[in-house]
Coordinates of C-alpha atoms and ligand atoms in Angstrom, one line a residue:
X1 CA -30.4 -98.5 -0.9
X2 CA -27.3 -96.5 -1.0
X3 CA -26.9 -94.4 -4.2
X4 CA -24.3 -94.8 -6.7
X5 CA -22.3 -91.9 -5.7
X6 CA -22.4 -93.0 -2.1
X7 CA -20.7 -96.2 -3.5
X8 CA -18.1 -94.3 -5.5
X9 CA -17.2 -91.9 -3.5
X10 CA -15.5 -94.5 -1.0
X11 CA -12.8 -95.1 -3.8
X12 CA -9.8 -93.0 -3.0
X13 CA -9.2 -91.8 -6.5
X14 CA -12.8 -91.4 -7.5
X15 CA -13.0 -87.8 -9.0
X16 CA -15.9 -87.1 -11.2
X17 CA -13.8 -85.2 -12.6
X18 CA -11.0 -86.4 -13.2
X19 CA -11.7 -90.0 -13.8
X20 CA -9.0 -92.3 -14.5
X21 CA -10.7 -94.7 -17.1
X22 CA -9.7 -98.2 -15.1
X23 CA -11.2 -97.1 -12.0
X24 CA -14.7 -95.4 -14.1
X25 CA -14.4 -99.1 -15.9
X26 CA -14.4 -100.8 -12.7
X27 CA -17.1 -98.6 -11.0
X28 CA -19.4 -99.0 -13.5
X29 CA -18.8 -103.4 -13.6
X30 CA -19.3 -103.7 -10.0
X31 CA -22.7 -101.2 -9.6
X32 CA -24.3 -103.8 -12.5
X33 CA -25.7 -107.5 -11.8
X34 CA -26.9 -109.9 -14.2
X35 CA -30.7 -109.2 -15.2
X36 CA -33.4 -112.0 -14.3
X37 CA -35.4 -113.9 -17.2
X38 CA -33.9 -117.9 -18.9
X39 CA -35.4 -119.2 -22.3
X40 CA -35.0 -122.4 -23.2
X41 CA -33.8 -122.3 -26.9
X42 CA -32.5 -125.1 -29.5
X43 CA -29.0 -125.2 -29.8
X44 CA -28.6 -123.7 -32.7
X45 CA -30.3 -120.9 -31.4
X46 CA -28.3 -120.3 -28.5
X47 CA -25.1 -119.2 -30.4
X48 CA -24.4 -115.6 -29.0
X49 CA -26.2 -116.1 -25.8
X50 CA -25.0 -117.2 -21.7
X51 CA -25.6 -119.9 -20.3
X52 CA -28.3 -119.7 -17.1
X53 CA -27.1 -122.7 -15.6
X54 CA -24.3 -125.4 -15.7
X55 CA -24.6 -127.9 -18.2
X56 CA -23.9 -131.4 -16.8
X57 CA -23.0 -133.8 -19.1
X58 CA -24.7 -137.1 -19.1
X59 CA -22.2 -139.0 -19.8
X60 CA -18.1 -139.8 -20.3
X61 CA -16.9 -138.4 -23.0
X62 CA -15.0 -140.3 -25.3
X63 CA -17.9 -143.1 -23.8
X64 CA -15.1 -145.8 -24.4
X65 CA -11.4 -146.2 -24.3
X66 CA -10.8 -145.7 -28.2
X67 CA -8.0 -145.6 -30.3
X68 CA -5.9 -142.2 -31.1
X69 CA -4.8 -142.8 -34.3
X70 CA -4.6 -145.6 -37.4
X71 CA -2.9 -148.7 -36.5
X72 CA -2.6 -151.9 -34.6
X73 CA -4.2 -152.2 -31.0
X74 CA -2.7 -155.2 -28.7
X75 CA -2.1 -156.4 -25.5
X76 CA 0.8 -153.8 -23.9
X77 CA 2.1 -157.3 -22.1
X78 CA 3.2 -158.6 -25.4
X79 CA 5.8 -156.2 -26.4
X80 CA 9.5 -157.5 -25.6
X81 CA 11.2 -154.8 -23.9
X82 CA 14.3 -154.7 -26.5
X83 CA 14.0 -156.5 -29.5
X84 CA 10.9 -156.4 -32.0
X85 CA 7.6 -158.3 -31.3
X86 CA 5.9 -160.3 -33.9
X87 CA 1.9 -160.8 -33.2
X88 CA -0.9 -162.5 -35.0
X89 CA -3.3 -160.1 -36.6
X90 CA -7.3 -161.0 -36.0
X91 CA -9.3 -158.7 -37.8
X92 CA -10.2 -155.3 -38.3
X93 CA -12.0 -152.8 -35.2
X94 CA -13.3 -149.6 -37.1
X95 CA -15.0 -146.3 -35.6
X96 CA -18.6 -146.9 -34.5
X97 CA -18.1 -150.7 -34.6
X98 CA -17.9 -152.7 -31.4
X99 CA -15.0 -155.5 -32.3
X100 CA -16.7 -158.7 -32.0
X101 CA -14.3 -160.5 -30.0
X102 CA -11.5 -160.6 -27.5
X103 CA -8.2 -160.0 -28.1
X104 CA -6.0 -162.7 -26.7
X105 CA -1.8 -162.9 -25.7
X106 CA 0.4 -163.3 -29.4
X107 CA -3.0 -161.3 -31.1
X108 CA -3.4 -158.0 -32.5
X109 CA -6.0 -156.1 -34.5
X110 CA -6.3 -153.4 -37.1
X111 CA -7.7 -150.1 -35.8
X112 CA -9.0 -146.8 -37.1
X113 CA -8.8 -143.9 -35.4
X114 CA -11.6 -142.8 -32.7
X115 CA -12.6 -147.3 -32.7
X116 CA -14.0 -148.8 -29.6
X117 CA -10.4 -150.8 -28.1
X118 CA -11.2 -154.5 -28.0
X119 CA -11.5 -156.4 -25.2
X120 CA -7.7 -157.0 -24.1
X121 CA -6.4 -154.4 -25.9
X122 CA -4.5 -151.8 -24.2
X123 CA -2.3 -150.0 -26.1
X124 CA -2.4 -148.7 -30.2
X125 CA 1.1 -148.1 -32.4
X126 CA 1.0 -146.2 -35.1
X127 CA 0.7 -148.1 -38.4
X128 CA 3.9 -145.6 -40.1
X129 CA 6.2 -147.9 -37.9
X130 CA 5.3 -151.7 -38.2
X131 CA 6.3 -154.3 -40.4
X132 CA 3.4 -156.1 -41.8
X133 CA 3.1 -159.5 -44.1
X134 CA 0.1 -161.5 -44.7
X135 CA -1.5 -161.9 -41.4
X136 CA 1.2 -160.7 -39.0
X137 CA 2.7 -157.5 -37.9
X138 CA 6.1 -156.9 -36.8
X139 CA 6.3 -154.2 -33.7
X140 CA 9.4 -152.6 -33.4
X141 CA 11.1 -152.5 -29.4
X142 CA 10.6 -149.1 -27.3
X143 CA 6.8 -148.7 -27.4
X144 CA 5.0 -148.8 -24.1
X145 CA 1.8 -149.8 -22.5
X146 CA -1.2 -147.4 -22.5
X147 CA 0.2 -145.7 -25.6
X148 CA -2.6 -144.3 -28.0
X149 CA -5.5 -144.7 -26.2
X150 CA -7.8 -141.8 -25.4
X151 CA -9.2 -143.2 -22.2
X152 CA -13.2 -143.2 -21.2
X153 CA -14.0 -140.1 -20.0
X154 CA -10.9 -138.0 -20.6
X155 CA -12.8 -135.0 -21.6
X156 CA -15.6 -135.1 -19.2
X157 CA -17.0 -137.6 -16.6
X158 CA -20.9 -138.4 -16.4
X159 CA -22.2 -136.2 -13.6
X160 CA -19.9 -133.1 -13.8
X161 CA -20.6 -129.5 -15.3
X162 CA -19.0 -129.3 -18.6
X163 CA -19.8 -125.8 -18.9
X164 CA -20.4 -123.2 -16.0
X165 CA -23.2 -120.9 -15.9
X166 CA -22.5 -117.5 -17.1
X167 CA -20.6 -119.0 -20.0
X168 CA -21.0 -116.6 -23.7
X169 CA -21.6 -120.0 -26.2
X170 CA -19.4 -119.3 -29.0
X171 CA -18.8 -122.1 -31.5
X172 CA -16.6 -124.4 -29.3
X173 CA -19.3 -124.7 -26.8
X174 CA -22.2 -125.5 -29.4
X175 CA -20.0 -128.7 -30.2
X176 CA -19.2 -129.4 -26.7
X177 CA -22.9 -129.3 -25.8
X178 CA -23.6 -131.3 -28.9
X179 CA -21.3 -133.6 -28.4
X180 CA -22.9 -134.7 -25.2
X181 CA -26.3 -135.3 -27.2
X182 CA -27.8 -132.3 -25.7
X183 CA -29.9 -130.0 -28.0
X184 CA -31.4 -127.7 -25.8
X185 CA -30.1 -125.1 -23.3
X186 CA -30.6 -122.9 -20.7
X187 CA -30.2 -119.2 -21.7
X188 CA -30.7 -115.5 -20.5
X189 CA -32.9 -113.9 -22.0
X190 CA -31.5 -111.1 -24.5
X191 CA -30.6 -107.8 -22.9
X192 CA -32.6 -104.9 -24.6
X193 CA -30.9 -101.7 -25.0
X194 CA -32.5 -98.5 -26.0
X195 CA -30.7 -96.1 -28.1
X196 CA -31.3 -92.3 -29.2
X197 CA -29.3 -89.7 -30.5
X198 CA -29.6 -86.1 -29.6
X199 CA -29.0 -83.1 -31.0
X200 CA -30.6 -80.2 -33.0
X201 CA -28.2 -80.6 -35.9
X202 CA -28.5 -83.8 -36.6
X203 CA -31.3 -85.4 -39.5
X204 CA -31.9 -89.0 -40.2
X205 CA -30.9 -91.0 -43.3
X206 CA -33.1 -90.4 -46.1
X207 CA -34.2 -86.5 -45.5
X208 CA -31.7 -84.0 -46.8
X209 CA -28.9 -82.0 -44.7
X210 CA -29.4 -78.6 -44.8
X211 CA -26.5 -75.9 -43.9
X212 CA -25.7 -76.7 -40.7
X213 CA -26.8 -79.5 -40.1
X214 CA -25.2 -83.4 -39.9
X215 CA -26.7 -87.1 -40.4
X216 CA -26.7 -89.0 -37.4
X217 CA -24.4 -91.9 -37.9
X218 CA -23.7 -92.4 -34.1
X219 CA -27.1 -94.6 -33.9
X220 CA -25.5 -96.8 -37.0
X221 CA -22.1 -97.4 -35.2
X222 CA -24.1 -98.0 -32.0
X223 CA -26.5 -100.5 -33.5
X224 CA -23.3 -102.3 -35.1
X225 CA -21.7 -103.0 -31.7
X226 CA -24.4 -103.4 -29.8
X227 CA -25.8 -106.0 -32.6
X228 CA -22.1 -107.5 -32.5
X229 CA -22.6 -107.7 -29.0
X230 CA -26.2 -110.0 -29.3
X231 CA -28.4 -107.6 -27.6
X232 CA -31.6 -106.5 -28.6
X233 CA -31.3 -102.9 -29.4
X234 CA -34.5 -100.8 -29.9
X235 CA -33.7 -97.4 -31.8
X236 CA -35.9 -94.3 -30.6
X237 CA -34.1 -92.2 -33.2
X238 CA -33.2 -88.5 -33.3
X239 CA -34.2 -86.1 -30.2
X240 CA -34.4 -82.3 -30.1
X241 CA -32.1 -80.5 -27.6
X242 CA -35.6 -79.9 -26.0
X243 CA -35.8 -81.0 -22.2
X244 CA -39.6 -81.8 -22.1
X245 CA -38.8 -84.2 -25.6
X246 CA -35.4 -85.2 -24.0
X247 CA -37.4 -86.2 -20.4
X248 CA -40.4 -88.0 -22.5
X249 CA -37.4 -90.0 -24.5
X250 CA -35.8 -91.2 -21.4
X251 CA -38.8 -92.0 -19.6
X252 CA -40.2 -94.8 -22.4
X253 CA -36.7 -95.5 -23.3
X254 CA -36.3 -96.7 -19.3
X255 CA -39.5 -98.4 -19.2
X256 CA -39.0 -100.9 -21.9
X257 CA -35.2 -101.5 -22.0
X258 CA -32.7 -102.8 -19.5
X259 CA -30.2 -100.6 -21.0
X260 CA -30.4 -96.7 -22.7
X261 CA -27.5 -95.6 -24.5
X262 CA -27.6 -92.0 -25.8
X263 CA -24.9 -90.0 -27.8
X264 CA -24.7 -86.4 -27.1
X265 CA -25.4 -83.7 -24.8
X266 CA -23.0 -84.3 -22.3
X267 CA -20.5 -82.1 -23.3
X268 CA -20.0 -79.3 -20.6
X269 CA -22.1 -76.5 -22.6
X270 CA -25.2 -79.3 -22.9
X271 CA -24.6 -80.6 -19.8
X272 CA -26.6 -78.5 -17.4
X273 CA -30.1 -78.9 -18.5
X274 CA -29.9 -82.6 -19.4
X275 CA -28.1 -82.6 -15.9
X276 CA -31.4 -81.0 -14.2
X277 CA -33.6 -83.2 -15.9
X278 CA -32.0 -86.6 -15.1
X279 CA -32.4 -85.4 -11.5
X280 CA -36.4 -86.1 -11.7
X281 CA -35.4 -89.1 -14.0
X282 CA -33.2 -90.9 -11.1
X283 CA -29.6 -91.1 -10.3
X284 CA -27.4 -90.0 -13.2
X285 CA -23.5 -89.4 -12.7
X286 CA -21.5 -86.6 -15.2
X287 CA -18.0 -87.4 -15.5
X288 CA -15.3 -86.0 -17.1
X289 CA -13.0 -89.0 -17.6
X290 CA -9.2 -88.5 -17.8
X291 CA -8.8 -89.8 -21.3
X292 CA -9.0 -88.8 -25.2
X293 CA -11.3 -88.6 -26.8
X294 CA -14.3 -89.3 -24.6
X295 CA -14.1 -87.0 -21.8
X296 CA -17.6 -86.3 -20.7
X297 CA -19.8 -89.4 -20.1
X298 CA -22.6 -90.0 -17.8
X299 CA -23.3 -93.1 -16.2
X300 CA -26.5 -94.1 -13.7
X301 CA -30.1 -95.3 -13.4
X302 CA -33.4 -93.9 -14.6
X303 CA -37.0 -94.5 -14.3
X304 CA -38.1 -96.5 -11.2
X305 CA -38.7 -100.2 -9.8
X306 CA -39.8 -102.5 -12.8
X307 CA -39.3 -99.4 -15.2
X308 CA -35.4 -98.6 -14.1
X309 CA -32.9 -98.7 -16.6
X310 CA -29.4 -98.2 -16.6
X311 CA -28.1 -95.3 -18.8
X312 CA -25.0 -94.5 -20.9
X313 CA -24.8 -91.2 -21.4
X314 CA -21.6 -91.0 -24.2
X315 CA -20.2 -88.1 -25.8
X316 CA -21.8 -87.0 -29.2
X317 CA -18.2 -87.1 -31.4
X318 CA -18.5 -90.3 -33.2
X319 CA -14.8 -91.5 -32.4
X320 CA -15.9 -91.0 -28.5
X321 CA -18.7 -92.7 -29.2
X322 CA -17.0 -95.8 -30.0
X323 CA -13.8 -95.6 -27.7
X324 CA -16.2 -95.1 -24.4
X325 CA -18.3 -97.8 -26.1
X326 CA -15.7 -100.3 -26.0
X327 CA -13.7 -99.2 -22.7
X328 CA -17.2 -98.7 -20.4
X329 CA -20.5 -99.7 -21.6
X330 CA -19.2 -102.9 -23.3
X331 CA -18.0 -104.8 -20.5
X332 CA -21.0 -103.6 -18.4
X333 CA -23.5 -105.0 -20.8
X334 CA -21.9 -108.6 -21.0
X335 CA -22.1 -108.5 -17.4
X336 CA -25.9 -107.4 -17.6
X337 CA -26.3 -110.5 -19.8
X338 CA -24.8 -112.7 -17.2
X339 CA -21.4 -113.3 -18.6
X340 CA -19.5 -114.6 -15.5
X341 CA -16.3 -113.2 -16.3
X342 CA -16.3 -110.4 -18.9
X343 CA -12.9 -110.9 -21.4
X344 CA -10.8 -107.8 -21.4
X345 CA -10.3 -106.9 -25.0
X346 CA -7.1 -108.4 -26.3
X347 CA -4.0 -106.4 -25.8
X348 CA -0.5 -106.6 -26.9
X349 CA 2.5 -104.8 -27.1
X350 CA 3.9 -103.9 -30.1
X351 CA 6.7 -101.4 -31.8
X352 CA 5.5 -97.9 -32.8
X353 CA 6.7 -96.7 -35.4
X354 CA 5.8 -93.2 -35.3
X355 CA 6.3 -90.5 -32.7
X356 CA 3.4 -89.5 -30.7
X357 CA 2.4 -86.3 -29.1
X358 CA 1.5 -87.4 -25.5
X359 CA 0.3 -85.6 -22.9
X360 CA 0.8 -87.5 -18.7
X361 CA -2.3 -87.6 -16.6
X362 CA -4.8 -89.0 -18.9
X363 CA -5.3 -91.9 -21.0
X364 CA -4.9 -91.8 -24.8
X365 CA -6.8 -94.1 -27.1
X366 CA -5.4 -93.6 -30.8
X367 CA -6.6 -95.2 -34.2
X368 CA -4.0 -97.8 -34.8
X369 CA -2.5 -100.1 -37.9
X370 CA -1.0 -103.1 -36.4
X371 CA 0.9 -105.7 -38.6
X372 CA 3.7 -108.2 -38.6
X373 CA 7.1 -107.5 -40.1
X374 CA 10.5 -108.9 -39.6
X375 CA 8.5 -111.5 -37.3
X376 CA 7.9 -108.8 -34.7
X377 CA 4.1 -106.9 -34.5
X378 CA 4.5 -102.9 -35.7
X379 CA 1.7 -100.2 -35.0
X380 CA 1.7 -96.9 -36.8
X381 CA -1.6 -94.4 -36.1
X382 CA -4.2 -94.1 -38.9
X383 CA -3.3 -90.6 -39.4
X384 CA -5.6 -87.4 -38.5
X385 CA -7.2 -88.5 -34.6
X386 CA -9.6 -86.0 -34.3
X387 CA -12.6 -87.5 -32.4
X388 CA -14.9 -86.5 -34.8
X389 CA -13.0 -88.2 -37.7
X390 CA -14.8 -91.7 -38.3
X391 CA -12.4 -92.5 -41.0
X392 CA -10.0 -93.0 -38.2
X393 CA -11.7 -95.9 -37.0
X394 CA -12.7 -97.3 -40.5
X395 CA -8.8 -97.4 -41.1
X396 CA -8.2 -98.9 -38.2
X397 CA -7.7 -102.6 -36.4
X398 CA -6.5 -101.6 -32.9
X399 CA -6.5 -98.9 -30.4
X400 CA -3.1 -97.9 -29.5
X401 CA -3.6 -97.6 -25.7
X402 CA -0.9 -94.8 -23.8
X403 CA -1.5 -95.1 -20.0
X404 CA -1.9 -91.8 -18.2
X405 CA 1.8 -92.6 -16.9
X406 CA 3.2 -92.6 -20.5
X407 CA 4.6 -89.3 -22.0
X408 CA 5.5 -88.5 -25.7
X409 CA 6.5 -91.6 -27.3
X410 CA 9.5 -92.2 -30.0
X411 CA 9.1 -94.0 -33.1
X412 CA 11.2 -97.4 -31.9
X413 CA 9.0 -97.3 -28.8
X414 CA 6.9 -100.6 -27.7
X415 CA 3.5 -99.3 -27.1
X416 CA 0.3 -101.8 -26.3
X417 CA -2.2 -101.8 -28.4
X418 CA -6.0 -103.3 -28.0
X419 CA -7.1 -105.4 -30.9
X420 CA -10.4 -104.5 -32.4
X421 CA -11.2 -107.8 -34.2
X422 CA -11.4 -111.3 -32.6
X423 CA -11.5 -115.1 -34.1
X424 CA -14.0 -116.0 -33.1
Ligands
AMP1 P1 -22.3 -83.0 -28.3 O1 -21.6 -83.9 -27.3 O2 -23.8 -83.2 -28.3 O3 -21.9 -81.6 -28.0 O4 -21.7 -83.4 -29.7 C1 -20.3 -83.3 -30.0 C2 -20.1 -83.3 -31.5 O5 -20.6 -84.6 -32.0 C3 -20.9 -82.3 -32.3 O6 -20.0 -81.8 -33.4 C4 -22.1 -83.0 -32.8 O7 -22.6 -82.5 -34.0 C5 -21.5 -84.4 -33.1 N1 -22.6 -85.4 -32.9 C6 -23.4 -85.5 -31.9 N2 -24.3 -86.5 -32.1 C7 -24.0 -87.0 -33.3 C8 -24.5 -88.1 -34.1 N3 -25.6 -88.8 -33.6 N4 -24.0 -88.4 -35.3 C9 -23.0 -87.7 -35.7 N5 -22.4 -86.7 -35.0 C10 -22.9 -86.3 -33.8
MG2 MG1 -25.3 -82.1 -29.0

């Protein structure tokens, strides 16, 4: 098996360190492949998950050519191409109803919206535009055949893959795969991720902080996206700066997770001895990534055969935490999970409104405001950007993204921003 820094080092610009965050991105999604494991879950259950296989629908959807909207349904042949048409009205065909007869030359019928089209009947005109008295309606000219109808199997044929495998079901797809009168699908299992937090200063929530030392709140942001995410995520807690507790950590961590994520000790003065002690553990890669904040990471695999996990290993300053969250380990793990085709986060390009301090060569990731005004989307930064300032991203709803091509930017400047919060 070739190692990963075998792989990486046949990419031009690969420079551990100096890594330009598309190509560490890209790295990192094509060293990862979908884990192995389906469930079979109600499909209710199966919001959040990806699909293991295609779905095939059973049948057409609409089942019949039905009408679009309220109104009359007749015979397109009837119509007079310039001048009104007066037809004979039969009845009524309603939604779930089949109409119990055909519908012959000179007839017409009442019909609802989404109703089975009576035999003969080809076309539907709105009722806002017909004349109607007693038991005739008046059509007026310029309407044309087909008109109205949503024809059998518009939306999906009997026989073809409505959804692809590798598909995230979000609410759209739960309706789709209900509306085909399916209520149970194929699904990866969940991916388990591990995650720990090291340091000597840091306590956990309910002992007290004494001088010196911090609570951990990286584990709490980490469980948040990662929950956000729909993984499983096991939480070892706190771990001493102490290699033989650091090397017992990883080792469980890697046998019963797909996935370890770890915040801290990365950083160039903590570097070394976790850096000697991955060695024994497998093939872990330190990087110093051209961007701010988030410049040391580790990336690579621990723990062997059935036991190997892949490891995150992000910087311990909370803001890092999340920016190398988002920008590395978070399309990784969808791919882990067998999403086919990983979204990029949502981007846009909006005008800044402040001036920016901005150094070329690396890329920036600031804590961003974005809003509409004057009909055009503004971004201002949430103030102080310190990457150990958390505040920054509670006050925030986008990354403001500057490219290591883009110097100091002017308040009036368009700038593209990442947006933090989705619809759906
Ligand atoms: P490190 O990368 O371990 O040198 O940590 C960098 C900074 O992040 C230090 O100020 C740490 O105290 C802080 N830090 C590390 N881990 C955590 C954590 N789990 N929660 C809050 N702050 C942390
Ligand atoms: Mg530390």
């Amino acid at each position: 098996m070739t190692s990963l820094s075998q792989q990486f080092t046949c990419h031009d610009a690969y420079d551990p360190n100096a890594l330009p965050v598309a190509l560490g991105r890209q790295l990192i999604l094509d060293a990862v492949a979908p884990i192995e494991g389906v469930e079979h879950l109600p499909l209710r259950e199966a919001l959040g998950r990806v699909l293991a296989e295609a779905v095939v629908s059973p049948i057409d959807v609409p089942a019949h050519d039905n009408s679009a909207m309220d109104g009359y349904g007749l015979r397109g042949a009837d119509l007079h191409n310039d001048s009104p048409t007066t037809l004979q009205v039969i009845g009524s065909a309603y939604a779930g109803r089949p109409f119990p007869r055909a519908v012959g030359p000179g007839e017409a019928v009442r019909i609802m919206t989404g109703a089975p089209l009576p035999a003969g009947v080809d076309t539907v005109v709105m009722q806002e535009i017909v004349a109607s008295l007693d038991d005739q309606v008046t059509i007026p000219a310029g309407q044309h055949t087909g008109q109205n109808v949503r024809k059998a199997g518009e939306d999906l044929r009997a026989g073809v893959p409505a959804l692809a495998a590798g598909k995230l079901l979000r609410p759209a797809e739960l309706g789709l795969i209900a509306s085909l009168g399916i209520s149970e699908v194929s699904v990866r299992r969940r991916l388990r991720v591990a995650i720990f937090s090291t340091g000597d200063e840091l306590v956990p929530l309910g002992t007290i902080a004494r001088e010196g030392e911090i609570f951990d709140s990286n584990r709490y942001t980490l469980f948040g996206m990662l929950t956000r995410l729909g993984v499983e995520v096991i939480d070892l807690g706190v771990v001493r700066d102490d290699p033989l507790a650091l090397e017992g950590c990883f080792r469980e961590a890697a046998s019963i997770a797909d996935v370890v994520i770890t915040s801290g000790g990365v950083s160039v003065g903590e570097a070394d001895f976790t850096r000697s002690m991955m060695d024994k553990l497998g093939e872990v890669l330190f990087w110093k990534i051209a961007m701010k904040p988030g410049r040391p990471m580790a990336f690579g695999r621990i723990g062997a055969g059935g036991d190997a996990a892949w490891l995150f290993g992000l910087p311990g300053n909370p803001v890092a935490v999340m920016v190398t969250f988002y920008q590395f380990a978070r399309p990784a793990l969808l791919r882990l999970a067998g999403v086919e085709t990983p979204g990029e986060a949502p981007e846009l390009r909006a005008l800044c409104t402040v001036s920016i301090r901005k150094g070329r060569g690396r890329t920036e990731f600031l804590r961003g405001v974005l809003y509409a005004e004057d009909g055009e989307w503004k971004v201002r930064t949430t103030g102080a950007q310190g990457s150990g300032i958390l505040r920054s991203m509670t006050d925030a709803n986008c990354f403001i993204v500057l490219g290591p091509e883009q110097g100091d930017v002017a308040a009036g400047d368009d700038v593209t921003v990442q947006i933090l919060d989705g619809l759906v």
